[in-house]
CSV table of C-alpha atoms in Angstrom, one decimal:
chain,number,residue,atom,x,y,z
A,1,MET,CA,-4.1,-7.3,26.2
A,2,SER,CA,-2.8,-6.3,29.2
A,3,LYS,CA,-4.2,-3.0,28.9
A,4,THR,CA,-7.3,-4.5,28.7
A,5,LEU,CA,-7.3,-5.7,31.2
A,6,GLU,CA,-6.7,-3.3,33.0
A,7,VAL,CA,-9.2,-1.8,32.3
A,8,LYS,CA,-11.4,-4.1,34.1
A,9,ASP,CA,-11.1,-2.1,37.4
A,10,SER,CA,-12.4,1.0,36.6
A,11,LEU,CA,-15.8,-1.0,34.3
A,12,THR,CA,-18.6,-0.9,36.6
A,13,VAL,CA,-21.2,-2.3,33.6
A,14,ALA,CA,-19.7,-5.4,31.7
A,15,THR,CA,-16.9,-6.0,33.5
A,16,GLY,CA,-16.3,-9.6,32.4
A,17,LEU,CA,-16.1,-8.2,28.3
A,18,PRO,CA,-12.0,-7.3,29.1
A,19,LYS,CA,-11.4,-10.7,30.3
A,20,ALA,CA,-13.2,-12.1,27.4
A,21,ILE,CA,-12.3,-9.9,24.4
A,22,VAL,CA,-8.7,-11.4,25.7
A,23,GLN,CA,-9.4,-15.0,26.1
A,24,ALA,CA,-11.0,-14.3,22.3
A,25,ILE,CA,-8.0,-12.6,20.6
A,26,LYS,CA,-5.8,-15.5,22.4
A,27,ARG,CA,-8.1,-19.0,21.0
A,28,ARG,CA,-8.2,-16.6,17.6
A,29,PHE,CA,-5.0,-15.2,17.1
A,30,ALA,CA,-2.6,-18.2,18.9
A,31,SER,CA,-1.4,-19.5,15.9
A,32,VAL,CA,0.2,-15.8,15.1
A,33,LEU,CA,1.3,-14.9,18.3
A,34,GLU,CA,3.1,-18.2,18.9
A,35,SER,CA,4.6,-18.1,15.5
A,36,SER,CA,8.2,-17.7,15.8
A,37,ASP,CA,8.6,-15.6,12.5
A,38,ALA,CA,5.7,-13.4,13.7
A,39,MET,CA,7.8,-12.9,16.6
A,40,LEU,CA,11.4,-12.4,15.0
A,41,ALA,CA,8.6,-10.4,13.0
A,42,ALA,CA,8.0,-7.6,15.9
A,43,VAL,CA,11.3,-7.8,17.6
A,44,THR,CA,13.3,-6.7,14.5
A,45,LEU,CA,11.2,-3.4,14.4
A,46,PRO,CA,13.4,-0.7,15.9
A,47,LYS,CA,9.5,0.6,17.2
A,48,PHE,CA,8.5,-2.3,19.1
A,49,LYS,CA,12.1,-4.8,20.3
A,50,LEU,CA,11.2,-6.8,22.9
A,51,ARG,CA,9.1,-3.6,24.7
A,52,TRP,CA,5.3,-5.2,23.6
A,53,LEU,CA,6.6,-7.9,26.2
A,54,ARG,CA,6.1,-8.4,29.8
A,55,ASP,CA,7.3,-11.9,30.5
A,56,GLN,CA,10.8,-11.9,30.9
A,57,ARG,CA,10.7,-16.2,29.9
A,58,LYS,CA,9.2,-15.2,27.0
A,59,LYS,CA,11.8,-12.4,26.4
A,60,GLU,CA,15.1,-15.0,26.8
A,61,MET,CA,13.4,-17.1,24.3
A,62,ILE,CA,13.0,-14.8,22.2
A,63,LYS,CA,16.5,-13.2,22.2
A,64,GLY,CA,17.9,-17.2,21.2
A,65,ILE,CA,15.4,-17.0,18.2
A,66,LEU,CA,16.9,-14.1,17.4
A,67,VAL,CA,20.6,-15.3,17.6
A,68,ALA,CA,19.5,-18.6,16.0
A,69,GLU,CA,17.5,-16.4,13.2
A,70,CYS,CA,21.3,-14.1,12.5
A,71,HIS,CA,23.4,-17.8,12.4
A,72,LYS,CA,21.1,-18.5,9.5
A,73,PHE,CA,22.0,-15.0,7.7
A,74,VAL,CA,26.1,-14.6,8.7
A,75,PRO,CA,28.0,-17.9,7.1
A,76,GLY,CA,29.5,-20.4,9.4
A,77,PRO,CA,33.6,-21.8,9.0
A,78,GLU,CA,32.2,-24.2,7.1
A,79,GLN,CA,30.7,-22.1,5.2
A,80,GLN,CA,33.8,-18.9,4.0
A,81,PRO,CA,35.7,-19.5,1.0
A,82,ALA,CA,38.8,-21.1,1.4
A,83,ARG,CA,41.6,-18.5,3.1
A,84,LYS,CA,44.7,-19.8,0.3
A,85,LEU,CA,43.5,-21.1,-3.5
A,86,VAL,CA,46.1,-24.2,-4.4
A,87,SER,CA,47.0,-23.7,-8.3
A,88,PRO,CA,45.5,-26.7,-10.3
A,89,THR,CA,49.8,-26.7,-10.6
A,90,THR,CA,50.6,-27.1,-7.3
A,91,PRO,CA,50.8,-30.2,-5.9
A,92,PRO,CA,48.1,-29.9,-2.9
A,93,ASP,CA,50.9,-31.0,0.2
A,94,SER,CA,52.7,-28.9,-0.6
A,95,GLY,CA,53.3,-26.5,2.8
A,96,SER,CA,50.1,-27.6,3.2
A,97,SER,CA,50.6,-29.3,7.1
A,98,LYS,CA,51.6,-25.9,8.6
A,99,ASP,CA,48.9,-24.3,7.4
A,100,LYS,CA,46.8,-27.8,8.0
A,101,GLU,CA,48.4,-27.1,11.9
A,102,GLN,CA,47.7,-23.4,12.2
A,103,ASP,CA,44.0,-24.1,11.6
A,104,PHE,CA,44.4,-27.0,13.7
A,105,PHE,CA,44.7,-24.9,17.1
A,106,SER,CA,42.7,-22.4,15.3
A,107,PHE,CA,39.7,-21.7,17.5
A,108,GLU,CA,39.6,-17.4,17.2
A,109,ASP,CA,37.5,-17.8,14.4
A,110,ASP,CA,34.2,-19.3,16.0
A,111,ASP,CA,34.4,-17.7,19.2
A,112,GLU,CA,34.7,-14.2,17.3
A,113,HIS,CA,31.7,-15.2,14.5
A,114,PHE,CA,29.5,-16.8,17.2
A,115,ALA,CA,30.4,-13.3,19.5
A,116,SER,CA,30.1,-10.8,16.8
A,117,VAL,CA,26.2,-12.2,16.4
A,118,GLU,CA,25.4,-12.3,20.1
A,119,THR,CA,26.8,-9.3,20.2
A,120,GLU,CA,25.4,-7.4,17.2
A,121,VAL,CA,21.8,-8.7,18.7
A,122,MET,CA,22.5,-7.6,22.3
A,123,SER,CA,23.3,-3.9,21.5
A,124,TYR,CA,20.9,-3.6,18.6
A,125,LEU,CA,18.2,-5.1,21.9
A,126,LYS,CA,19.8,-2.4,24.4
A,127,THR,CA,19.3,0.3,21.7
A,128,ALA,CA,16.9,2.9,22.1
A,129,GLU,CA,17.1,4.1,19.1
A,130,THR,CA,12.5,3.5,17.8
A,131,GLY,CA,13.4,4.8,13.7
A,132,MET,CA,14.1,2.9,10.7
A,133,GLU,CA,17.6,4.3,10.2
A,134,ILE,CA,19.3,2.4,13.2
A,135,LEU,CA,19.1,-1.5,10.6
A,136,GLN,CA,21.8,0.2,9.2
A,137,GLN,CA,24.3,-0.4,12.0
A,138,PHE,CA,22.6,-3.4,12.5
A,139,PRO,CA,23.5,-5.5,9.5
A,140,THR,CA,22.4,-9.3,9.5
A,141,ILE,CA,19.2,-7.3,12.3
A,142,LYS,CA,18.7,-5.3,8.9
A,143,GLU,CA,18.2,-8.4,6.8
A,144,ILE,CA,16.2,-10.8,8.6
A,145,CYS,CA,14.1,-7.4,8.9
A,146,LEU,CA,13.3,-7.0,5.3
A,147,LYS,CA,13.2,-11.0,4.8
A,148,LYS,CA,10.3,-11.7,7.7
A,149,ASN,CA,8.7,-7.7,7.8
A,150,ALA,CA,8.0,-8.0,3.3
A,151,ALA,CA,4.8,-6.7,1.9
A,152,ILE,CA,2.6,-8.5,-0.5
A,153,PRO,CA,4.1,-6.7,-4.0
A,154,SER,CA,-0.3,-7.0,-5.3
A,155,SER,CA,-3.1,-6.9,-3.5
A,156,ALA,CA,-5.2,-8.3,-6.6
A,157,PRO,CA,-5.5,-12.2,-4.9
A,158,VAL,CA,-6.0,-10.9,-1.3
A,159,GLU,CA,-8.7,-8.6,-3.4
A,160,ARG,CA,-10.4,-12.2,-4.7
A,161,LEU,CA,-10.4,-13.1,-2.0
A,162,PHE,CA,-12.5,-11.1,-0.4
A,163,SER,CA,-14.5,-10.8,-3.8
A,164,LEU,CA,-15.3,-14.4,-3.2
A,165,GLY,CA,-15.7,-14.0,0.7
A,166,GLY,CA,-18.6,-12.0,-0.3
A,167,LEU,CA,-20.5,-14.4,-2.3
A,168,VAL,CA,-19.7,-16.8,0.9
A,169,LEU,CA,-21.1,-15.3,3.9
A,170,SER,CA,-24.7,-14.7,2.2
A,171,PRO,CA,-27.5,-13.4,4.1
A,172,LYS,CA,-28.6,-16.9,4.0
A,173,ARG,CA,-25.6,-17.9,5.4
A,174,ASN,CA,-24.9,-15.1,8.2
A,175,ARG,CA,-24.4,-17.2,11.1
A,176,LEU,CA,-21.5,-19.5,9.9
A,177,SER,CA,-18.4,-20.4,12.2
A,178,ASP,CA,-15.0,-18.8,11.7
A,179,GLN,CA,-14.2,-22.5,11.1
A,180,ARG,CA,-16.6,-23.0,8.5
A,181,PHE,CA,-16.4,-20.2,6.6
A,182,GLU,CA,-12.3,-20.7,6.4
A,183,LYS,CA,-13.4,-23.9,5.0
A,184,LEU,CA,-15.6,-23.1,2.4
A,185,LEU,CA,-13.6,-19.5,1.3
A,186,LEU,CA,-10.8,-22.2,0.2
A,187,MET,CA,-13.1,-24.8,-1.2
A,188,ARG,CA,-14.2,-23.2,-3.6
A,189,TYR,CA,-11.1,-20.2,-4.1
A,190,ASN,CA,-9.4,-23.6,-5.1
A,191,HIS,CA,-12.1,-25.2,-6.6
A,192,TRP,CA,-10.3,-23.1,-9.7
A,193,PHE,CA,-7.2,-24.7,-9.7
A,194,GLU,CA,-9.1,-28.5,-10.1
A,195,ASP,CA,-9.2,-27.6,-13.6
């Protein structure tokens, strides 16, 4: 969008057109452009990373969202399996006081967990590589990328929706607003599910 606005100075006719186009895009796609899922999908693709953002504040916000999402994929201390299995014949208190004391004064596990996720995110964002093979070095980011950028396995539902859209937007209804067209299309499509 910034490239569209840069063209504005070189225009002699229709100088307000680039600004109108950018405003229309922002208004129409605001929900997509501000969606955290869409931002994560773009950031986890090595070709884009944070290159598409100009605002430093927004870059920092998206870094935080990516780190938080990585924490969801990496098991925390409460989700990790127990270190020592207790057999059914062993009394629960035998030798466990020393283990409890060691666990109480152990702070390194949590710090390593958080540092590794943040380190993985920062080193991923700093790499200059733009190929998808780079994701092999960053397993957590690869997992998020696969989750957020997964393609729909079949195009049949989309084709059905376009077919119904052709029935709703007929030559006699050529002046429907976007919102009204979307409502009519959803009403017509969901009509099949009422039975």
